[in-house]
Amino acid sequence: MKITYYAIIYKHPQDMYYSVEFPEIPYAATEGKDYTHALFMAQDYLKTRFESPSQEKLPPTQKPEKILAEFKADPDNAYDKIDMVGILPITAYIKEKTKRLNITLPESVTDALDTKIGKGKKARFIADCITKEIQSL
């Protein structure tokens, strides 16, 4: 599953590191030694946070303008004393919780799946087809 949250990325003038905060996610922050490393760490943070077995629900997302306005308005952020880098969407791919479903298909269908899709890939293919069909309803 693909998830995207907006991150505020900034660098304090006296620090060597870039800080990354996800205002929509409680207690969500990381840092990197440079801008590129900070982006990598932000993706890794999202993936690790939401793939954990805690089954934490994904918080709702907000518009980036609102996130940035709230960040600037918070006196604890000392907005005037940092070199603002920006607000960016950070996307990560996480494994969804799965449930086993036992289905029976005609042998001709399973043979065709083996031939066209390949063994070991049928479940993913069937899940993708069902997802597309549900989205079209």
mmCIF file of C-alpha atoms in Angstrom:
data_model
loop_
_atom_site.group_PDB
_atom_site.id
_atom_site.type_symbol
_atom_site.label_atom_id
_atom_site.label_comp_id
_atom_site.label_asym_id
_atom_site.label_seq_id
_atom_site.Cartn_x
_atom_site.Cartn_y
_atom_site.Cartn_z
ATOM 1 C CA MET A 1 0.000 0.000 0.000
ATOM 2 C CA LYS A 2 1.235 3.458 -0.865
ATOM 3 C CA ILE A 3 1.010 6.138 1.834
ATOM 4 C CA THR A 4 1.896 9.816 1.527
ATOM 5 C CA TYR A 5 2.266 12.402 4.274
ATOM 6 C CA TYR A 6 3.628 15.922 4.136
ATOM 7 C CA ALA A 7 6.905 16.499 5.919
ATOM 8 C CA ILE A 8 8.434 19.775 6.979
ATOM 9 C CA ILE A 9 12.156 19.695 6.304
ATOM 10 C CA TYR A 10 14.393 22.369 7.758
ATOM 11 C CA LYS A 11 17.911 23.091 8.905
ATOM 12 C CA HIS A 12 18.879 25.136 11.917
ATOM 13 C CA PRO A 13 21.730 27.510 11.021
ATOM 14 C CA GLN A 14 23.915 26.229 13.880
ATOM 15 C CA ASP A 15 23.217 22.514 13.276
ATOM 16 C CA MET A 16 24.787 20.217 10.743
ATOM 17 C CA TYR A 17 21.673 18.068 10.357
ATOM 18 C CA TYR A 18 18.393 18.482 8.502
ATOM 19 C CA SER A 19 15.313 17.876 10.632
ATOM 20 C CA VAL A 20 12.154 16.231 9.297
ATOM 21 C CA GLU A 21 8.790 16.435 11.035
ATOM 22 C CA PHE A 22 5.444 14.913 10.112
ATOM 23 C CA PRO A 23 2.985 17.257 11.862
ATOM 24 C CA GLU A 24 0.001 15.004 11.065
ATOM 25 C CA ILE A 25 1.552 12.031 12.871
ATOM 26 C CA PRO A 26 2.025 12.274 16.649
ATOM 27 C CA TYR A 27 5.677 12.180 17.766
ATOM 28 C CA ALA A 28 6.928 11.715 14.209
ATOM 29 C CA ALA A 29 10.353 13.153 13.501
ATOM 30 C CA THR A 30 13.700 12.109 12.106
ATOM 31 C CA GLU A 31 16.823 13.742 10.715
ATOM 32 C CA GLY A 32 19.544 13.319 8.136
ATOM 33 C CA LYS A 33 23.125 14.465 7.712
ATOM 34 C CA ASP A 34 22.171 16.228 4.465
ATOM 35 C CA TYR A 35 19.001 16.944 2.502
ATOM 36 C CA THR A 36 19.057 13.670 0.530
ATOM 37 C CA HIS A 37 19.735 11.613 3.634
ATOM 38 C CA ALA A 38 16.876 13.393 5.435
ATOM 39 C CA LEU A 39 14.461 12.426 2.630
ATOM 40 C CA PHE A 40 15.625 8.799 2.808
ATOM 41 C CA MET A 41 15.200 8.772 6.591
ATOM 42 C CA ALA A 42 11.688 10.260 6.243
ATOM 43 C CA GLN A 43 10.611 7.447 3.900
ATOM 44 C CA ASP A 44 12.189 4.875 6.172
ATOM 45 C CA TYR A 45 10.414 6.382 9.181
ATOM 46 C CA LEU A 46 6.979 6.114 7.539
ATOM 47 C CA LYS A 47 7.595 2.540 6.426
ATOM 48 C CA THR A 48 8.869 1.443 9.831
ATOM 49 C CA ARG A 49 6.178 3.266 11.785
ATOM 50 C CA PHE A 50 3.216 1.842 9.919
ATOM 51 C CA GLU A 51 4.523 -1.662 9.232
ATOM 52 C CA SER A 52 4.992 -2.282 12.936
ATOM 53 C CA PRO A 53 2.747 -4.884 14.552
ATOM 54 C CA SER A 54 1.035 -2.246 16.723
ATOM 55 C CA GLN A 55 -1.728 -1.964 14.086
ATOM 56 C CA GLU A 56 -1.690 1.816 14.446
ATOM 57 C CA LYS A 57 -4.290 3.425 12.223
ATOM 58 C CA LEU A 58 -3.099 5.847 9.565
ATOM 59 C CA PRO A 59 -3.918 9.419 10.592
ATOM 60 C CA PRO A 60 -5.850 11.562 8.091
ATOM 61 C CA THR A 61 -3.846 13.878 5.869
ATOM 62 C CA GLN A 62 -4.227 17.645 5.632
ATOM 63 C CA LYS A 63 -3.492 20.211 2.954
ATOM 64 C CA PRO A 64 0.172 21.310 2.921
ATOM 65 C CA GLU A 65 -0.772 24.985 3.280
ATOM 66 C CA LYS A 66 -2.549 24.248 6.564
ATOM 67 C CA ILE A 67 0.357 22.157 7.862
ATOM 68 C CA LEU A 68 2.889 24.883 7.082
ATOM 69 C CA ALA A 69 0.706 27.632 8.573
ATOM 70 C CA GLU A 70 0.318 25.671 11.818
ATOM 71 C CA PHE A 71 4.070 24.998 11.920
ATOM 72 C CA LYS A 72 4.863 28.689 11.479
ATOM 73 C CA ALA A 73 2.296 29.709 14.114
ATOM 74 C CA ASP A 74 3.694 27.384 16.791
ATOM 75 C CA PRO A 75 6.042 29.456 19.019
ATOM 76 C CA ASP A 76 8.001 26.316 19.975
ATOM 77 C CA ASN A 77 9.250 25.976 16.398
ATOM 78 C CA ALA A 78 11.199 29.266 16.424
ATOM 79 C CA TYR A 79 10.394 29.624 12.745
ATOM 80 C CA ASP A 80 12.330 32.879 12.458
ATOM 81 C CA LYS A 81 15.559 31.174 13.607
ATOM 82 C CA ILE A 82 15.716 28.304 11.112
ATOM 83 C CA ASP A 83 16.621 28.013 7.478
ATOM 84 C CA MET A 84 13.363 26.733 6.055
ATOM 85 C CA VAL A 85 13.771 24.140 3.379
ATOM 86 C CA GLY A 86 10.161 23.343 2.659
ATOM 87 C CA ILE A 87 7.222 21.057 2.900
ATOM 88 C CA LEU A 88 7.252 17.960 0.734
ATOM 89 C CA PRO A 89 5.093 14.914 0.202
ATOM 90 C CA ILE A 90 6.934 11.807 1.421
ATOM 91 C CA THR A 91 5.697 8.495 0.027
ATOM 92 C CA ALA A 92 6.429 5.053 1.380
ATOM 93 C CA TYR A 93 5.187 1.615 0.467
ATOM 94 C CA ILE A 94 4.073 -0.545 3.365
ATOM 95 C CA LYS A 95 2.812 -4.082 3.592
ATOM 96 C CA GLU A 96 -0.882 -4.287 4.300
ATOM 97 C CA LYS A 97 -2.313 -6.674 6.828
ATOM 98 C CA THR A 98 -3.646 -9.663 4.904
ATOM 99 C CA LYS A 99 -6.360 -12.232 5.431
ATOM 100 C CA ARG A 100 -6.371 -15.677 3.915
ATOM 101 C CA LEU A 101 -9.174 -16.386 1.455
ATOM 102 C CA ASN A 102 -9.707 -19.884 0.135
ATOM 103 C CA ILE A 103 -11.281 -19.852 -3.349
ATOM 104 C CA THR A 104 -12.027 -22.520 -5.915
ATOM 105 C CA LEU A 105 -11.444 -21.751 -9.582
ATOM 106 C CA PRO A 106 -11.858 -23.851 -12.712
ATOM 107 C CA GLU A 107 -8.701 -25.738 -13.642
ATOM 108 C CA SER A 108 -8.557 -23.937 -16.996
ATOM 109 C CA VAL A 109 -8.382 -20.594 -15.152
ATOM 110 C CA THR A 110 -5.590 -21.712 -12.804
ATOM 111 C CA ASP A 111 -3.659 -23.186 -15.754
ATOM 112 C CA ALA A 112 -4.013 -19.916 -17.654
ATOM 113 C CA LEU A 113 -2.828 -18.006 -14.595
ATOM 114 C CA ASP A 114 0.226 -20.255 -14.295
ATOM 115 C CA THR A 115 1.026 -19.769 -17.988
ATOM 116 C CA LYS A 116 0.407 -16.017 -18.239
ATOM 117 C CA ILE A 117 1.263 -14.786 -14.750
ATOM 118 C CA GLY A 118 3.637 -17.423 -13.427
ATOM 119 C CA LYS A 119 3.577 -19.668 -10.430
ATOM 120 C CA GLY A 120 3.807 -17.869 -7.109
ATOM 121 C CA LYS A 121 2.277 -14.660 -8.482
ATOM 122 C CA LYS A 122 -1.385 -15.666 -8.700
ATOM 123 C CA ALA A 123 -2.517 -14.242 -5.341
ATOM 124 C CA ARG A 124 -1.066 -10.792 -6.080
ATOM 125 C CA PHE A 125 -2.595 -10.790 -9.570
ATOM 126 C CA ILE A 126 -6.023 -11.811 -8.294
ATOM 127 C CA ALA A 127 -5.870 -9.203 -5.491
ATOM 128 C CA ASP A 128 -4.936 -6.488 -8.017
ATOM 129 C CA CYS A 129 -7.800 -7.489 -10.331
ATOM 130 C CA ILE A 130 -10.320 -7.473 -7.487
ATOM 131 C CA THR A 131 -9.058 -4.088 -6.253
ATOM 132 C CA LYS A 132 -9.429 -2.561 -9.734
ATOM 133 C CA GLU A 133 -12.929 -4.011 -10.086
ATOM 134 C CA ILE A 134 -14.010 -2.659 -6.688
ATOM 135 C CA GLN A 135 -12.633 0.789 -7.527
ATOM 136 C CA SER A 136 -14.662 0.844 -10.748
ATOM 137 C CA LEU A 137 -17.959 0.232 -8.912
#
